[in-house]
Amino acid sequence: MLSATLAVTVTSCSTSGTSGPYELAYRAPAPDQAFIRAGRAVPPRNAPLEVVRAIDAANRIVGLPYKWGGGHAILDDTGYDCSGATSYVLRNAGLMESQMPSRGFLRYGENGHGKWISVIARDGHVYLVIAGLRFDTQGQGRRDGPKWRYDLRSTKGHVVRHPKGF
């Protein structure tokens, strides 16, 4: 993803009368890049409606606990596993009709990375990359419930798919 960096130089005044320049860096997201604020993703302004819906759906379940089988028998559950969270987001975005286990995503949509949404799956785990952010139930090697993350994981050993047109 491309991003721009804006450097601002400010001058600080102290009681001793000395001042010095300080550089503050702000990393502006690329036009198609979402960003995280208070744990929730903020969609880019030019995102298609389905992408905004996907981000909104993911934001609704951020912070819920990891729950094995969560999101499958009960669609609006109290916790989600990886495939339940992925299904919830794609269903609420209008990009799939029902939930499926992680291995079902091996054949979901079309092959390769999408412009807006990518589904990264292997037998046993699945997660999403939406507008450049990772939405995953795994972080730091443990199951910790659905969360947004800036860091992208390796796709080695995974199949990368995307919803048609996205």
Coordinates of C-alpha atoms in Angstrom, one line a residue:
M1 CA 0.0 0.0 0.0
L2 CA 1.2 3.5 -0.8
S3 CA 1.1 6.1 1.9
A4 CA 2.1 9.6 2.4
T5 CA 4.1 11.0 5.3
L6 CA 3.6 14.5 6.5
A7 CA 6.3 16.0 8.7
V8 CA 5.5 18.9 10.8
T9 CA 8.2 21.0 12.6
V10 CA 7.2 22.6 15.8
T11 CA 9.1 24.8 18.1
S12 CA 9.0 24.2 21.9
C13 CA 9.6 27.0 24.3
S14 CA 11.0 26.3 27.8
T15 CA 11.4 28.5 30.8
S16 CA 15.1 28.8 30.0
G17 CA 14.3 30.5 26.7
T18 CA 15.8 27.8 24.6
S19 CA 13.9 26.2 21.8
G20 CA 14.4 23.4 19.4
P21 CA 12.7 21.8 16.4
Y22 CA 10.8 18.6 16.9
E23 CA 9.5 16.5 14.0
L24 CA 6.1 14.9 14.3
A25 CA 5.3 12.2 11.8
Y26 CA 1.8 11.5 10.6
R27 CA 1.2 8.6 8.2
A28 CA -1.8 9.4 6.0
P29 CA -3.5 6.3 4.7
A30 CA -3.5 5.7 0.9
P31 CA -6.8 6.5 -0.8
D32 CA -8.0 2.8 -0.7
Q33 CA -6.6 2.2 2.8
A34 CA -8.8 2.0 5.9
F35 CA -7.4 3.0 9.3
I36 CA -8.0 2.0 12.9
R37 CA -9.3 4.4 15.5
A38 CA -10.1 3.2 19.0
G39 CA -10.0 -0.4 17.8
R40 CA -12.5 0.1 15.0
A41 CA -11.8 0.4 11.3
V42 CA -12.7 3.6 9.5
P43 CA -13.4 2.9 5.8
P44 CA -11.7 5.0 3.1
R45 CA -14.0 7.7 1.5
N46 CA -14.0 6.0 -1.9
A47 CA -14.9 2.5 -0.6
P48 CA -17.8 0.8 -2.3
L49 CA -21.0 0.3 -0.3
E50 CA -20.3 -3.4 0.2
V51 CA -16.9 -2.6 1.7
V52 CA -18.3 -0.1 4.1
R53 CA -20.9 -2.7 5.1
A54 CA -18.2 -5.3 5.6
I55 CA -16.2 -2.9 7.8
D56 CA -19.3 -1.9 9.8
A57 CA -20.2 -5.6 10.4
A58 CA -16.6 -6.4 11.5
N59 CA -16.7 -3.3 13.8
R60 CA -19.9 -4.7 15.5
I61 CA -18.1 -7.9 16.6
V62 CA -14.6 -6.5 17.4
G63 CA -13.7 -7.3 20.9
L64 CA -16.0 -10.2 21.3
P65 CA -14.3 -13.3 22.7
Y66 CA -13.0 -16.2 20.6
K67 CA -15.7 -18.9 20.8
W68 CA -15.2 -22.2 19.0
G69 CA -18.1 -22.7 16.7
G70 CA -19.2 -19.1 17.3
G71 CA -21.3 -17.5 14.5
H72 CA -22.4 -20.8 13.0
A73 CA -25.4 -22.1 14.9
I74 CA -26.3 -18.6 16.1
L75 CA -25.7 -15.9 13.5
D76 CA -25.6 -13.0 16.0
D77 CA -23.5 -14.8 18.6
T78 CA -21.7 -13.8 21.8
G79 CA -18.3 -14.8 20.4
Y80 CA -16.9 -15.9 17.1
D81 CA -14.3 -18.3 15.7
C82 CA -12.3 -17.4 12.6
S83 CA -14.8 -18.8 10.0
G84 CA -17.8 -17.5 12.0
A85 CA -16.4 -14.0 12.0
T86 CA -15.5 -14.1 8.4
S87 CA -18.9 -15.4 7.5
Y88 CA -20.6 -12.8 9.6
V89 CA -18.7 -10.0 7.8
L90 CA -19.3 -11.3 4.3
R91 CA -22.9 -12.1 5.0
N92 CA -23.7 -8.6 6.4
A93 CA -21.9 -7.0 3.4
G94 CA -24.2 -9.0 1.0
L95 CA -21.2 -11.0 -0.4
M96 CA -22.4 -14.5 0.7
E97 CA -25.7 -16.0 1.9
S98 CA -24.7 -18.4 4.6
Q99 CA -21.9 -19.2 7.0
M100 CA -19.2 -21.8 6.2
P101 CA -16.2 -23.5 7.9
S102 CA -12.7 -22.3 7.1
R103 CA -12.1 -25.0 4.5
G104 CA -15.2 -23.8 2.7
F105 CA -13.4 -20.6 2.0
L106 CA -10.8 -22.5 0.0
R107 CA -13.3 -22.2 -3.0
Y108 CA -15.1 -19.0 -2.1
G109 CA -15.3 -16.3 -4.7
E110 CA -12.5 -15.9 -7.2
N111 CA -8.8 -16.7 -7.1
G112 CA -6.2 -14.1 -5.9
H113 CA -6.2 -10.9 -4.0
G114 CA -9.1 -8.5 -4.4
K115 CA -8.8 -4.8 -4.7
W116 CA -10.9 -4.3 -1.6
I117 CA -11.4 -7.6 0.1
S118 CA -9.3 -10.7 0.3
V119 CA -10.1 -13.9 2.0
I120 CA -7.0 -15.8 3.2
A121 CA -7.9 -19.4 4.0
R122 CA -6.4 -22.8 4.8
D123 CA -7.9 -25.9 6.3
G124 CA -8.3 -24.8 9.9
H125 CA -8.1 -21.0 9.7
V126 CA -9.5 -18.1 7.7
Y127 CA -9.2 -14.3 7.9
L128 CA -9.9 -11.2 5.9
V129 CA -8.0 -8.3 4.6
I130 CA -10.4 -5.4 4.0
A131 CA -9.2 -2.1 2.5
G132 CA -5.6 -3.0 3.6
L133 CA -6.4 -4.0 7.2
R134 CA -6.3 -7.5 8.6
F135 CA -9.5 -8.7 10.4
D136 CA -8.5 -11.9 12.2
T137 CA -9.2 -13.9 15.4
Q138 CA -5.6 -14.8 15.8
G139 CA -2.8 -12.5 17.1
Q140 CA 0.5 -13.2 18.7
G141 CA -0.1 -17.0 18.2
R142 CA -3.3 -17.2 20.3
R143 CA -7.0 -17.1 19.7
D144 CA -8.1 -13.7 21.0
G145 CA -11.3 -12.9 19.2
P146 CA -12.0 -10.8 16.2
K147 CA -9.8 -7.6 15.9
W148 CA -8.5 -5.2 13.3
R149 CA -4.7 -5.2 12.8
Y150 CA -2.3 -3.2 10.6
D151 CA 0.2 -6.0 10.4
L152 CA -0.4 -8.5 7.6
R153 CA 0.4 -12.1 8.0
S154 CA 2.2 -14.3 5.5
T155 CA -0.1 -16.1 3.1
K156 CA 2.3 -19.0 2.7
G157 CA 0.3 -22.2 3.0
H158 CA -3.0 -20.3 2.5
V159 CA -5.3 -19.9 -0.5
V160 CA -6.1 -16.3 -1.3
R161 CA -9.6 -15.6 -2.7
H162 CA -11.8 -12.6 -3.1
P163 CA -15.5 -11.8 -3.7
K164 CA -16.2 -11.3 -7.4
G165 CA -15.7 -7.6 -8.2
F166 CA -14.0 -6.7 -5.0

